[in-house]
Short mmCIF file of C-alpha atoms in Angstrom, two decimals:
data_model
loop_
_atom_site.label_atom_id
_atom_site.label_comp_id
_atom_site.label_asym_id
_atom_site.label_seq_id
_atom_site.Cartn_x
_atom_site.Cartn_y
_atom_site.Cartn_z
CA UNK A 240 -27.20 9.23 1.29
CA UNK A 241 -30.29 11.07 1.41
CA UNK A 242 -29.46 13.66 3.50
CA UNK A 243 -31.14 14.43 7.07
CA UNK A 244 -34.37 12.79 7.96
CA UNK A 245 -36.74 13.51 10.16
CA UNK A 246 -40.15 11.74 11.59
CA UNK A 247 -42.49 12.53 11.64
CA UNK A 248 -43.18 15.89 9.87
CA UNK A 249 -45.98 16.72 11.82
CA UNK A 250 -47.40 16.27 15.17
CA UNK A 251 -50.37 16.82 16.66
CA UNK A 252 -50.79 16.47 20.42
CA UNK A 253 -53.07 17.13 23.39
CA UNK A 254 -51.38 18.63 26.22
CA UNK A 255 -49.81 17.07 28.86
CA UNK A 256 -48.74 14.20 26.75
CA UNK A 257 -45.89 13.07 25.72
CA UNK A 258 -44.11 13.48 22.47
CA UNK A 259 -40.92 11.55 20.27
CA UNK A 260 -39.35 12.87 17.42
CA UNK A 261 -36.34 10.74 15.35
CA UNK A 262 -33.68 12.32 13.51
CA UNK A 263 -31.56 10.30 10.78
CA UNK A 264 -28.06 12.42 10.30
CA UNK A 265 -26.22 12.12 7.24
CA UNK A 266 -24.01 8.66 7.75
CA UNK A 267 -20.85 10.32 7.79
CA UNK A 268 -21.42 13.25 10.06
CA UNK A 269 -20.26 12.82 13.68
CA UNK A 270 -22.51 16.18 14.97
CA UNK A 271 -26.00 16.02 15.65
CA UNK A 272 -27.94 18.78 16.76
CA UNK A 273 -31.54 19.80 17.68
CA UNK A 274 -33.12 23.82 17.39
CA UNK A 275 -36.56 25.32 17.79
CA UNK A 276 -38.13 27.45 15.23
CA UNK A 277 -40.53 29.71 16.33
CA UNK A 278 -43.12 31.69 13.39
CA UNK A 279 -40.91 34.63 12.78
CA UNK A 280 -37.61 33.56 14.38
CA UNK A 281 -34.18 31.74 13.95
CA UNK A 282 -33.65 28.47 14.74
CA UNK A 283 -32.74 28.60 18.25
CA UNK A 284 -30.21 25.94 19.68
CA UNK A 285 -31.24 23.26 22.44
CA UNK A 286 -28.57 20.72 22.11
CA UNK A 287 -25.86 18.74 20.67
CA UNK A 288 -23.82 15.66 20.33
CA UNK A 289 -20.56 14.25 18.96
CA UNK A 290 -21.07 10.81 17.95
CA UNK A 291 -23.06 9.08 21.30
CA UNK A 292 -22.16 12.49 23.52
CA UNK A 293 -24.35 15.17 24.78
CA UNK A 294 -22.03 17.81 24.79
CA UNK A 295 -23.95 20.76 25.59
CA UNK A 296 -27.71 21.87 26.70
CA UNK A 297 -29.18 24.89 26.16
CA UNK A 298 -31.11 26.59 29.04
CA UNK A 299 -34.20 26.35 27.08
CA UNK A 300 -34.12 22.68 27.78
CA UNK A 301 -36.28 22.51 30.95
CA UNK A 302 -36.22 18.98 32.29
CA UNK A 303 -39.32 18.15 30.43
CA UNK A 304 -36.71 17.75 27.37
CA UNK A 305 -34.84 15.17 26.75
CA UNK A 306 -32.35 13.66 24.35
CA UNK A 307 -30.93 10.88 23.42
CA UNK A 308 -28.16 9.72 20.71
CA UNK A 309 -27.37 5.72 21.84
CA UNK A 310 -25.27 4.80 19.07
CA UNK A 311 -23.63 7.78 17.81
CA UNK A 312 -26.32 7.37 14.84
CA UNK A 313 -29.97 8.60 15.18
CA UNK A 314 -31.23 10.73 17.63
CA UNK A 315 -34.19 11.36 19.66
CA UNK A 316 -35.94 14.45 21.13
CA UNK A 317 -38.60 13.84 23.73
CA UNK A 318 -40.94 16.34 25.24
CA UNK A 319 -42.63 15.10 28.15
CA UNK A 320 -45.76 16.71 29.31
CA UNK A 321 -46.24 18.91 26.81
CA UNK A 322 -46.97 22.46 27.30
CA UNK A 323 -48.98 24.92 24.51
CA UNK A 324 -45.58 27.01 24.60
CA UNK A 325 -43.59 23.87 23.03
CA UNK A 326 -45.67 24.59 19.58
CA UNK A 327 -42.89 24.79 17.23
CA UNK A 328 -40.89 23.68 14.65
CA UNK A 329 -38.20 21.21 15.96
CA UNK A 330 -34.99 20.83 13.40
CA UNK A 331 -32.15 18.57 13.67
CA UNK A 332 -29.12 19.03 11.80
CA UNK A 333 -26.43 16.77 11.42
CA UNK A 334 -22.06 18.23 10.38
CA UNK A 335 -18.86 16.54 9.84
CA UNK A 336 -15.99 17.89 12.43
CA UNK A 337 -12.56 17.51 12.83
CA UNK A 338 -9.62 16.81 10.03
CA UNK A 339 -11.83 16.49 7.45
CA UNK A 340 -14.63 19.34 9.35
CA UNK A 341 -16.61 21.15 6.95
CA UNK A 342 -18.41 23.18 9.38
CA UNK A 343 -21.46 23.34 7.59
CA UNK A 344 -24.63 21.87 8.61
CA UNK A 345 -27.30 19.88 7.06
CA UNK A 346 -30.59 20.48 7.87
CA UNK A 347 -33.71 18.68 7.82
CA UNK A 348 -37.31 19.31 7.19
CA UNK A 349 -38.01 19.39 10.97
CA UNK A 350 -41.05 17.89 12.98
CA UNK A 351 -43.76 20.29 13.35
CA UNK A 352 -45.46 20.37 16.88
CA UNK A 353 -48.47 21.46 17.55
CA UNK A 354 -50.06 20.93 21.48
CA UNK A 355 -53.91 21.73 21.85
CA UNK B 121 -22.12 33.77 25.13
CA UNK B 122 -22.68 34.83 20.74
CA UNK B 123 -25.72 36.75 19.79
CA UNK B 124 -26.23 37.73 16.24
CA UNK B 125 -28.41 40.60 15.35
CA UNK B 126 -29.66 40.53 11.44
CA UNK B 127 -31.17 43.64 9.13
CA UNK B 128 -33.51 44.42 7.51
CA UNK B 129 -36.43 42.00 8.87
CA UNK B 130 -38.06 42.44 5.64
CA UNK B 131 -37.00 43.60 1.91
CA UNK B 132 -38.57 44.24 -1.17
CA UNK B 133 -36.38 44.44 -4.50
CA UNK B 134 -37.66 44.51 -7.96
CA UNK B 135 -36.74 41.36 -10.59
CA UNK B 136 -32.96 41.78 -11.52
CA UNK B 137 -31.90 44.52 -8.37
CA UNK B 138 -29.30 43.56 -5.81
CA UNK B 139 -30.39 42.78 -2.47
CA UNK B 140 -28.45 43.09 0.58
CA UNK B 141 -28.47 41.52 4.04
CA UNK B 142 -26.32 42.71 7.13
CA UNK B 143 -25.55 40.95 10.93
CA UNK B 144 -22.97 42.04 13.31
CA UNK B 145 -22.07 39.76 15.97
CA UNK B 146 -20.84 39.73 19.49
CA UNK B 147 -18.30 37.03 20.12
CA UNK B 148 -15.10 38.04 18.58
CA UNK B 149 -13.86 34.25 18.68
CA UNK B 150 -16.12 33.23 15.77
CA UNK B 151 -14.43 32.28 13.03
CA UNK B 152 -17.58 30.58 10.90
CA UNK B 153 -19.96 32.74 9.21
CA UNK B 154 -22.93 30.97 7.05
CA UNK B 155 -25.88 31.66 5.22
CA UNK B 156 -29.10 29.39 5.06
CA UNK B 157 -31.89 30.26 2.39
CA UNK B 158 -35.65 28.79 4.33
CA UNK B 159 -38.55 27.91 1.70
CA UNK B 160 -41.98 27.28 3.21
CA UNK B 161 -42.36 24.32 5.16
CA UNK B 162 -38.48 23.15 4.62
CA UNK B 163 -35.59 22.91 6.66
CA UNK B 164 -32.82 25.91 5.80
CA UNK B 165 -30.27 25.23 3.25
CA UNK B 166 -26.77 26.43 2.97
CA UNK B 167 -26.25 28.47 0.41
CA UNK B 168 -23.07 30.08 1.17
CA UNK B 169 -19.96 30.87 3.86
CA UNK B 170 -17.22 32.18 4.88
CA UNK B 171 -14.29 31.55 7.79
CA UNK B 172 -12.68 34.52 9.56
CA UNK B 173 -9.26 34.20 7.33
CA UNK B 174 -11.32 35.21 4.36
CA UNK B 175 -12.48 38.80 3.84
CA UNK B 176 -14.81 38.01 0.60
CA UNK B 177 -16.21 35.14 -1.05
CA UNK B 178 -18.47 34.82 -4.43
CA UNK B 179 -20.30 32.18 -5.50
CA UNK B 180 -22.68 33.35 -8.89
CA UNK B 181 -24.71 35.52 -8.18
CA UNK B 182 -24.13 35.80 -4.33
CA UNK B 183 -21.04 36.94 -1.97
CA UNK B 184 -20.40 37.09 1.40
CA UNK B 185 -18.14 39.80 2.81
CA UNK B 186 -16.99 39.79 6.49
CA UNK B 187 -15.34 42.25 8.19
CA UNK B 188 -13.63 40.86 11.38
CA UNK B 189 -12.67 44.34 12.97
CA UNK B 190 -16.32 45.61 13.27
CA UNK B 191 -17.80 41.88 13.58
CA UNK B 192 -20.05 42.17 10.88
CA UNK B 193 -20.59 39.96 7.81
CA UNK B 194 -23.04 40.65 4.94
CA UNK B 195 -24.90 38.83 2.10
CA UNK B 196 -25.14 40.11 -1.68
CA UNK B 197 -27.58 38.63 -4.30
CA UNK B 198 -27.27 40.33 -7.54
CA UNK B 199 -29.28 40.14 -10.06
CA UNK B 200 -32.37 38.90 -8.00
CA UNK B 201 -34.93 36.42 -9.66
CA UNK B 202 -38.35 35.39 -8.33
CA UNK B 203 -37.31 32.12 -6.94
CA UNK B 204 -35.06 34.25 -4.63
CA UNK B 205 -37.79 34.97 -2.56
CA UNK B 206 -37.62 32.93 1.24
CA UNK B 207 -35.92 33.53 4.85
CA UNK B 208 -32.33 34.31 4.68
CA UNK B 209 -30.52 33.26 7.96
CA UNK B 210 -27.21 34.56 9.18
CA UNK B 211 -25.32 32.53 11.64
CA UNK B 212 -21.80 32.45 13.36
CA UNK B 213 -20.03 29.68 15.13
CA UNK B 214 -17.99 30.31 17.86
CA UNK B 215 -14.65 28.02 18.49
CA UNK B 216 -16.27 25.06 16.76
CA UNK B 217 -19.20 24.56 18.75
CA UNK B 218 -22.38 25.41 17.62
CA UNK B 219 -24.09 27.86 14.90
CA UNK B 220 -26.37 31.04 16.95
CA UNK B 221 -28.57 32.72 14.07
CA UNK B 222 -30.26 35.87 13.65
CA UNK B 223 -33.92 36.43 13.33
CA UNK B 224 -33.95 36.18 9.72
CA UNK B 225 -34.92 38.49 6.60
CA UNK B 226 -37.58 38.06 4.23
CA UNK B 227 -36.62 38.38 1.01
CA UNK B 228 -39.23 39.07 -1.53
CA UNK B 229 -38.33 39.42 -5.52
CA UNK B 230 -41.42 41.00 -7.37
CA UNK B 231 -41.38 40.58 -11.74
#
């Protein structure tokens, strides 16, 4: 396994249009989860699955955001309409939980969006 | 719901100091405390951390020390090289669910 993987690295997009980003968790990991990353900040959280379930949204996903997990595998993030604000660094991390749960999570490179 | 507050933003040590990173959190049901180490232009990496039945952890030449009663958990690099130098991320995870970070510190190692 080569880890998390993440297309594409970078995007570059006029605004109002709309944007997909893949994520490829680690085979064995039943958690997937998306964050911003802002120049400066933490990642900050916007959503997560177990296996095929959204589980929980953050506020900062406004209904332009959505995501998608249809086989408990991959994932998708799509921003529709896309706003200047939404420049940012989009990760998506992928952990193993329950008997065997490490807790930890695996990060990818992320998808860098930028909206002109 | 958790919010994690990290110190310093910044730090400077010389080649071969100790360096030291602090957060306190909010939510005393965390039990999860990591550490991710961010290079330029890469995802964070785990580099060490700790569960709320532990008070201290080493790995090398870093620990983690948490201190449950005044929720607040701290990194120590010893011995600090060069290729120390990136983000360090705190983070804490509240009843399984998902990690909240702090803003990060820059670490910067000069020769």
């Amino acid at each position: 396994d080569t880890g998390v993987s993440q297309n594409p690295r970078h995007k570059i997009t006029k605004r109002g249009q709309n944007v997909t980003f893949r994520c490829d968790p680690i085979s064995e990991h039943n958690r997937l989860y998306w964050y911003r990353q802002t120049l400066g900040q933490g990642p900050e959280f916007l959503t997560y699955f177990q296996n095929e379930a959204q589980l929980e949204k953050s506020r900062l996903l406004s209904d332009r955001f959505s995501a998608e997990r249809p086989k408990g595998s991959f994932s998708t993030l799509e921003i529709q309409r896309t706003e200047q604000g939404d420049s940012a660094m989009y990760l998506c991390a992928s952990s193993l939980m329950g008997p065997r749960a490490n807790y930890g999570y695996t990060f990818g490179s992320g998808t860098r969006l930028t909206v002109v | 719901g958790e919010n994690v507050e990290q110190h310093p933003s910044t730090l400077s040590v010389q080649e071969g100091d100790s360096a030291v990173i602090k957060c306190t959190y909010s939510d005393s049901a965390s039990n999860y405390f990591p550490w991710y180490k961010q290079e330029l232009g890469k995802g964070p990496q785990l580099i060490i951390d700790i569960r709320s039945n532990v008070g201290e952890k080493k790995d090398q030449r870093i620990a983690v020390t948490l201190n449950k009663t005044a929720k607040h958990f701290s990194l120590h690099i010893t011995e600090t090289q060069p290729e120390d130098s990136a983000v360090y991320f705190c983070a804490a995870m509240s009843s399984f669910q998902k990690l909240v970070f702090g803003t990060g510190t820059r670490l910067l190692v000069s020769p």
